[in-house]
Short mmCIF file of C-alpha atoms in Angstrom, two decimals:
data_model
loop_
_atom_site.label_atom_id
_atom_site.label_comp_id
_atom_site.label_asym_id
_atom_site.label_seq_id
_atom_site.Cartn_x
_atom_site.Cartn_y
_atom_site.Cartn_z
CA MET N 1 76.38 112.06 97.52
CA LYS N 2 77.74 110.78 93.86
CA ILE N 3 81.62 110.94 94.00
CA ALA N 4 83.41 109.95 90.92
CA THR N 5 87.12 109.11 89.60
CA TRP N 6 88.98 110.16 86.01
CA ASN N 7 92.09 109.87 84.84
CA VAL N 8 91.62 111.96 81.85
CA ASN N 9 95.32 111.96 80.51
CA SER N 10 95.92 115.72 80.00
CA VAL N 11 92.84 117.87 80.92
CA ARG N 12 93.48 120.67 78.07
CA LYS N 13 92.74 118.06 75.49
CA ARG N 14 89.70 116.49 77.44
CA THR N 15 88.24 119.78 79.12
CA GLY N 16 85.17 119.59 75.97
CA ASN N 17 84.88 116.37 77.18
CA LEU N 18 85.27 116.33 81.13
CA VAL N 19 82.12 119.61 81.38
CA SER N 20 80.22 117.75 79.29
CA TRP N 21 80.49 114.69 81.53
CA LEU N 22 80.08 117.15 84.27
CA GLY N 23 76.91 118.13 82.79
CA GLU N 24 75.27 115.01 82.23
CA THR N 25 76.29 113.03 85.42
CA GLN N 26 76.34 115.96 88.05
CA PRO N 27 78.37 114.24 90.55
CA ASP N 28 79.14 115.68 94.11
CA ILE N 29 82.41 115.25 93.56
CA VAL N 30 85.41 114.58 90.66
CA VAL N 31 89.14 113.64 91.72
CA LEU N 32 90.61 113.56 88.53
CA GLN N 33 93.99 112.52 87.46
CA GLU N 34 97.24 112.70 84.69
CA ILE N 35 95.75 116.70 84.11
CA LYS N 36 99.32 117.04 83.39
CA ALA N 37 98.94 120.81 84.14
CA GLN N 38 99.64 123.06 86.47
CA GLU N 39 97.24 125.30 87.96
CA PRO N 40 97.32 128.59 85.56
CA THR N 41 97.22 126.06 82.71
CA PHE N 42 93.83 124.56 84.57
CA PRO N 43 90.74 124.88 82.90
CA THR N 44 89.40 126.35 85.78
CA LEU N 45 87.03 128.87 84.33
CA GLU N 46 84.94 126.14 82.35
CA VAL N 47 84.99 123.96 85.53
CA GLU N 48 83.39 126.46 87.53
CA ALA N 49 81.26 127.67 84.91
CA ALA N 50 79.53 124.17 85.50
CA GLY N 51 79.37 124.74 89.18
CA TYR N 52 82.51 123.11 90.89
CA LYS N 53 85.28 124.83 92.77
CA CYS N 54 89.05 123.12 92.06
CA ALA N 55 91.76 122.49 94.10
CA ILE N 56 94.93 121.76 91.61
CA VAL N 57 98.82 120.00 92.52
CA GLY N 58 99.82 120.05 89.01
CA GLN N 59 102.92 119.30 87.44
CA LYS N 60 103.90 119.88 84.20
CA GLY N 61 103.11 117.39 81.81
CA PHE N 62 102.87 114.94 83.74
CA ASN N 63 100.94 113.29 86.47
CA GLY N 64 98.80 115.96 88.68
CA VAL N 65 95.49 115.70 90.37
CA ALA N 66 92.57 117.21 91.18
CA PHE N 67 89.79 117.67 93.38
CA LEU N 68 86.16 119.23 91.99
CA SER N 69 83.28 119.43 94.10
CA ARG N 70 79.96 121.13 93.98
CA HIS N 71 79.85 121.76 98.02
CA ALA N 72 81.66 123.56 99.95
CA PHE N 73 85.39 121.56 100.95
CA ASP N 74 88.96 121.93 102.86
CA VAL N 75 91.63 120.56 101.16
CA THR N 76 93.47 118.10 103.73
CA ALA N 77 96.24 117.34 101.43
CA ARG N 78 97.92 117.78 98.99
CA ALA N 79 100.41 114.82 99.36
CA LEU N 80 100.23 111.66 100.30
CA PRO N 81 101.85 111.77 104.02
CA GLY N 82 105.44 110.76 103.78
CA HIS N 83 106.20 112.75 100.50
CA VAL N 84 109.81 113.93 100.04
CA GLU N 85 110.68 117.35 98.51
CA ASP N 86 109.74 117.68 94.63
CA GLU N 87 108.28 114.34 94.78
CA PRO N 88 105.64 114.28 91.81
CA ALA N 89 101.95 115.37 92.27
CA ARG N 90 100.16 112.53 93.26
CA TYR N 91 97.96 112.72 95.90
CA VAL N 92 94.99 115.41 96.86
CA GLU N 93 92.58 115.27 99.67
CA GLY N 94 89.62 116.98 100.71
CA ARG N 95 86.80 117.17 103.34
CA VAL N 96 82.83 118.24 102.87
CA HIS N 97 80.38 117.82 105.46
CA THR N 98 77.05 116.23 105.27
CA PRO N 99 74.03 115.52 107.41
CA HIS N 100 75.80 112.24 108.73
CA GLY N 101 79.15 113.52 109.30
CA PRO N 102 82.26 114.91 107.08
CA LEU N 103 83.37 112.63 104.33
CA THR N 104 86.77 112.76 103.79
CA VAL N 105 87.69 111.93 99.51
CA GLY N 106 91.68 111.03 98.44
CA GLY N 107 92.51 110.92 94.58
CA LEU N 108 95.69 109.29 93.97
CA TYR N 109 97.31 108.89 90.70
CA LEU N 110 99.32 105.78 91.97
CA PRO N 111 102.69 105.03 90.44
CA ASN N 112 103.07 102.69 86.97
CA GLY N 113 105.62 100.76 88.88
CA ASN N 114 107.29 99.16 84.87
CA PRO N 115 109.40 98.35 84.50
CA ILE N 116 109.38 95.79 87.13
CA ALA N 117 113.21 95.27 86.99
CA THR N 118 113.64 99.10 88.48
CA GLU N 119 113.77 101.41 90.67
CA LYS N 120 110.57 102.42 89.41
CA PHE N 121 108.32 99.02 90.84
CA THR N 122 110.52 99.47 94.10
CA TYR N 123 108.77 102.83 94.10
CA LYS N 124 105.45 102.04 93.51
CA LEU N 125 105.73 99.02 96.28
CA ALA N 126 107.06 101.55 98.96
CA TRP N 127 104.04 104.25 97.76
CA MET N 128 101.26 101.83 98.30
CA GLU N 129 102.79 101.33 101.78
CA ARG N 130 102.60 104.16 102.12
CA LEU N 131 99.08 104.65 100.79
CA LEU N 132 98.05 102.08 103.87
CA GLY N 133 99.66 103.75 106.77
CA HIS N 134 97.26 106.69 105.21
CA ALA N 135 94.60 104.66 105.32
CA ARG N 136 94.97 103.34 108.55
CA GLU N 137 95.30 107.05 109.92
CA LEU N 138 91.61 107.56 108.49
CA LEU N 139 90.24 104.79 109.50
CA ALA N 140 91.27 105.63 113.34
CA ARG N 141 88.47 108.33 113.07
CA GLU N 142 85.99 106.23 112.30
CA GLU N 143 84.52 108.58 109.90
CA MET N 144 83.30 107.83 106.39
CA PHE N 145 86.36 108.18 103.63
CA VAL N 146 86.84 107.29 99.92
CA LEU N 147 90.42 106.82 98.89
CA CYS N 148 89.82 106.77 94.83
CA GLY N 149 91.46 107.36 91.34
CA ASP N 150 94.03 105.42 89.37
CA TYR N 151 96.20 102.59 91.65
CA ASN N 152 97.71 101.07 88.12
CA VAL N 153 96.56 97.24 89.78
CA CYS N 154 94.66 95.15 88.21
CA PRO N 155 93.54 93.67 91.60
CA THR N 156 92.33 89.65 90.15
CA GLU N 157 92.70 87.91 87.29
CA MET N 158 89.28 88.99 86.45
CA ASP N 159 90.76 92.38 86.13
CA VAL N 160 92.96 91.87 83.39
CA TYR N 161 91.55 90.71 79.65
CA ASP N 162 94.28 88.74 78.80
CA PRO N 163 96.32 87.36 82.26
CA LYS N 164 99.25 85.86 80.21
CA ALA N 165 100.39 88.73 78.43
CA PHE N 166 99.88 90.88 81.58
CA ALA N 167 102.74 88.25 83.66
CA ASN N 168 105.50 90.40 83.53
CA ASP N 169 103.54 93.80 83.78
CA ALA N 170 103.36 95.92 86.77
CA LEU N 171 99.96 96.24 87.09
CA CYS N 172 99.60 92.41 87.88
CA GLN N 173 102.77 91.47 89.56
CA PRO N 174 101.77 89.24 93.01
CA GLU N 175 103.52 92.46 95.18
CA SER N 176 100.99 95.02 94.13
CA ARG N 177 98.19 92.77 94.46
CA ALA N 178 98.75 92.10 97.47
CA ALA N 179 99.30 95.15 98.56
CA PHE N 180 96.03 96.21 97.13
CA ARG N 181 95.06 93.40 99.29
CA LYS N 182 96.37 94.86 102.18
CA LEU N 183 94.03 97.84 102.12
CA LEU N 184 91.09 95.64 101.37
CA ASN N 185 92.20 93.67 104.76
CA LEU N 186 92.10 96.87 106.99
CA GLY N 187 88.63 97.01 106.23
CA LEU N 188 87.63 98.77 103.20
CA THR N 189 85.35 98.24 100.69
CA ASP N 190 86.02 97.91 96.67
CA ALA N 191 82.51 99.99 96.03
CA VAL N 192 82.36 97.86 91.82
CA ARG N 193 83.10 95.26 93.46
CA ALA N 194 80.70 95.23 96.20
CA PHE N 195 77.27 95.51 93.84
CA HIS N 196 79.93 93.31 90.54
CA PRO N 197 81.65 90.83 92.30
CA ASP N 198 82.57 88.55 89.15
CA GLY N 199 83.11 89.52 86.00
CA GLU N 200 84.54 92.09 83.68
CA GLN N 201 85.01 95.84 84.91
CA TYR N 202 87.38 97.09 82.68
CA THR N 203 87.96 100.95 83.26
CA PHE N 204 91.10 101.24 80.96
CA TRP N 205 91.79 100.44 77.06
CA ASP N 206 94.77 101.13 75.88
CA TYR N 207 95.21 103.45 72.06
CA GLN N 208 97.45 100.83 70.84
CA ALA N 209 96.33 97.40 68.74
CA GLY N 210 92.45 98.52 69.24
CA ALA N 211 92.39 97.68 72.69
CA TRP N 212 88.67 99.55 72.95
CA PRO N 213 86.66 97.60 70.10
CA LYS N 214 88.32 94.69 70.63
CA GLY N 215 87.25 94.77 74.33
CA HIS N 216 90.91 94.68 75.90
CA GLY N 217 90.34 96.28 79.21
CA LEU N 218 91.78 96.37 82.34
CA ARG N 219 89.94 97.39 85.70
CA ILE N 220 92.88 99.96 87.16
CA ASP N 221 90.92 102.45 88.71
CA HIS N 222 89.17 102.17 92.02
CA LEU N 223 86.94 103.58 94.71
CA LEU N 224 87.86 102.09 98.01
CA LEU N 225 85.34 102.91 101.26
CA SER N 226 86.02 103.29 104.84
CA PRO N 227 83.26 100.76 106.78
CA GLN N 228 81.25 103.92 107.72
CA ALA N 229 81.16 104.80 103.91
CA ALA N 230 80.34 101.57 103.06
CA ASP N 231 77.27 101.25 105.34
CA ARG N 232 75.94 104.47 102.93
CA LEU N 233 76.71 102.88 99.67
CA THR N 234 74.22 103.04 97.11
CA ALA N 235 75.15 102.07 93.99
CA VAL N 236 78.01 102.50 91.57
CA GLY N 237 78.95 102.61 87.87
CA ILE N 238 81.11 103.09 85.05
CA ASP N 239 80.73 105.20 82.45
CA LYS N 240 82.04 103.43 79.41
CA ALA N 241 80.24 105.87 76.85
CA GLU N 242 83.30 108.11 77.37
CA ARG N 243 85.93 105.72 75.97
CA GLY N 244 84.48 106.01 72.27
CA LYS N 245 83.69 109.79 72.33
CA THR N 246 85.59 112.43 70.12
CA GLU N 247 89.55 112.82 71.57
CA PRO N 248 88.98 110.41 74.39
CA SER N 249 90.97 109.54 77.69
CA ASP N 250 92.07 105.65 77.84
CA HIS N 251 90.35 105.38 80.87
CA VAL N 252 86.75 106.14 81.80
CA PRO N 253 84.84 107.86 85.07
CA VAL N 254 83.91 105.01 87.70
CA TRP N 255 81.91 106.41 90.47
CA CYS N 256 79.87 105.85 93.38
CA GLU N 257 76.77 106.91 95.34
CA LEU N 258 76.12 107.48 99.17
CA ASP N 259 73.23 108.57 100.97
CA VAL N 260 74.05 110.85 103.38
CA ALA N 261 70.68 112.35 103.31
CA ALA N 262 69.68 113.23 106.48
#
C-alpha cells in the first residue's frame, strides 16, 4: 500500500503534472494540499480517469485538501476535530480496509504561522495542539494510521538549508518544533527519518532566489505513522524530479509503502 502526500499549490495549474505522476507512480492513496479549488472546479474527471476516487474539502482560491484513492474508502473527517465554523479547509481523513485491518489516512495542511508576532502563530500552535489530541484518539484504537501532509514545520536544523536565515520563521520556531516532537513522543514514526536519519531530505524549494537550482530546500512535508503502521513500513521516497518539471509546485510528493498483503 503506497501512501503519498503532495502540496500541489493549485490543482488546476498542476492537473497535467498530477495526472502524469499518478500514472507513473501508481500510489494507492494520495492526499493533496493547497488545491485552491472548490469541488466544482476540481479536476475530478481527469483524476477519476487515472483510476482514483476523490473526496474534496475545498475553498475558493486558498487552502483546500483532497483525498484520492484507488480503493474503496469511507470519509471519516472533513475537518480536524475541534474546528470552528468557517474554518479554512485544512484537513480530510479517509479509511480503507486491508487484509491486516483498517487503515486511516489523514491529510493535513497545517497553518504556516508567519509572522510569528501575530495571531497567525498562535493559531498554528493551537491547531497543532488539536492535531495532537486527534492523534491520541486515533492511537487509542490501536490500528494503522498515517497523518501526512504539509506540516509547515522543519523538525530540526537538518531540515532547513540555512538555519540562521530561518531563525525568525514560524517553520523553525522552538514552539513549532516542540509541538512536532510531541507527536513523535506519542509513539508516531517519521517515515522518512526512519530510513534516512541523517542529512538533507528536502521536500520544498521556494520559487524565489533560485532556490531549486541552488539546492536551498526545506523538509516540511511529513508522514507520521502509528506503531501498527510503522511495523509494516517497507519503503519511503521523495519524488524530487517533480520540482524540475514545467510549471511545478514548489513542493514535491513524499510517500511511504506499507506491507498490508494477506
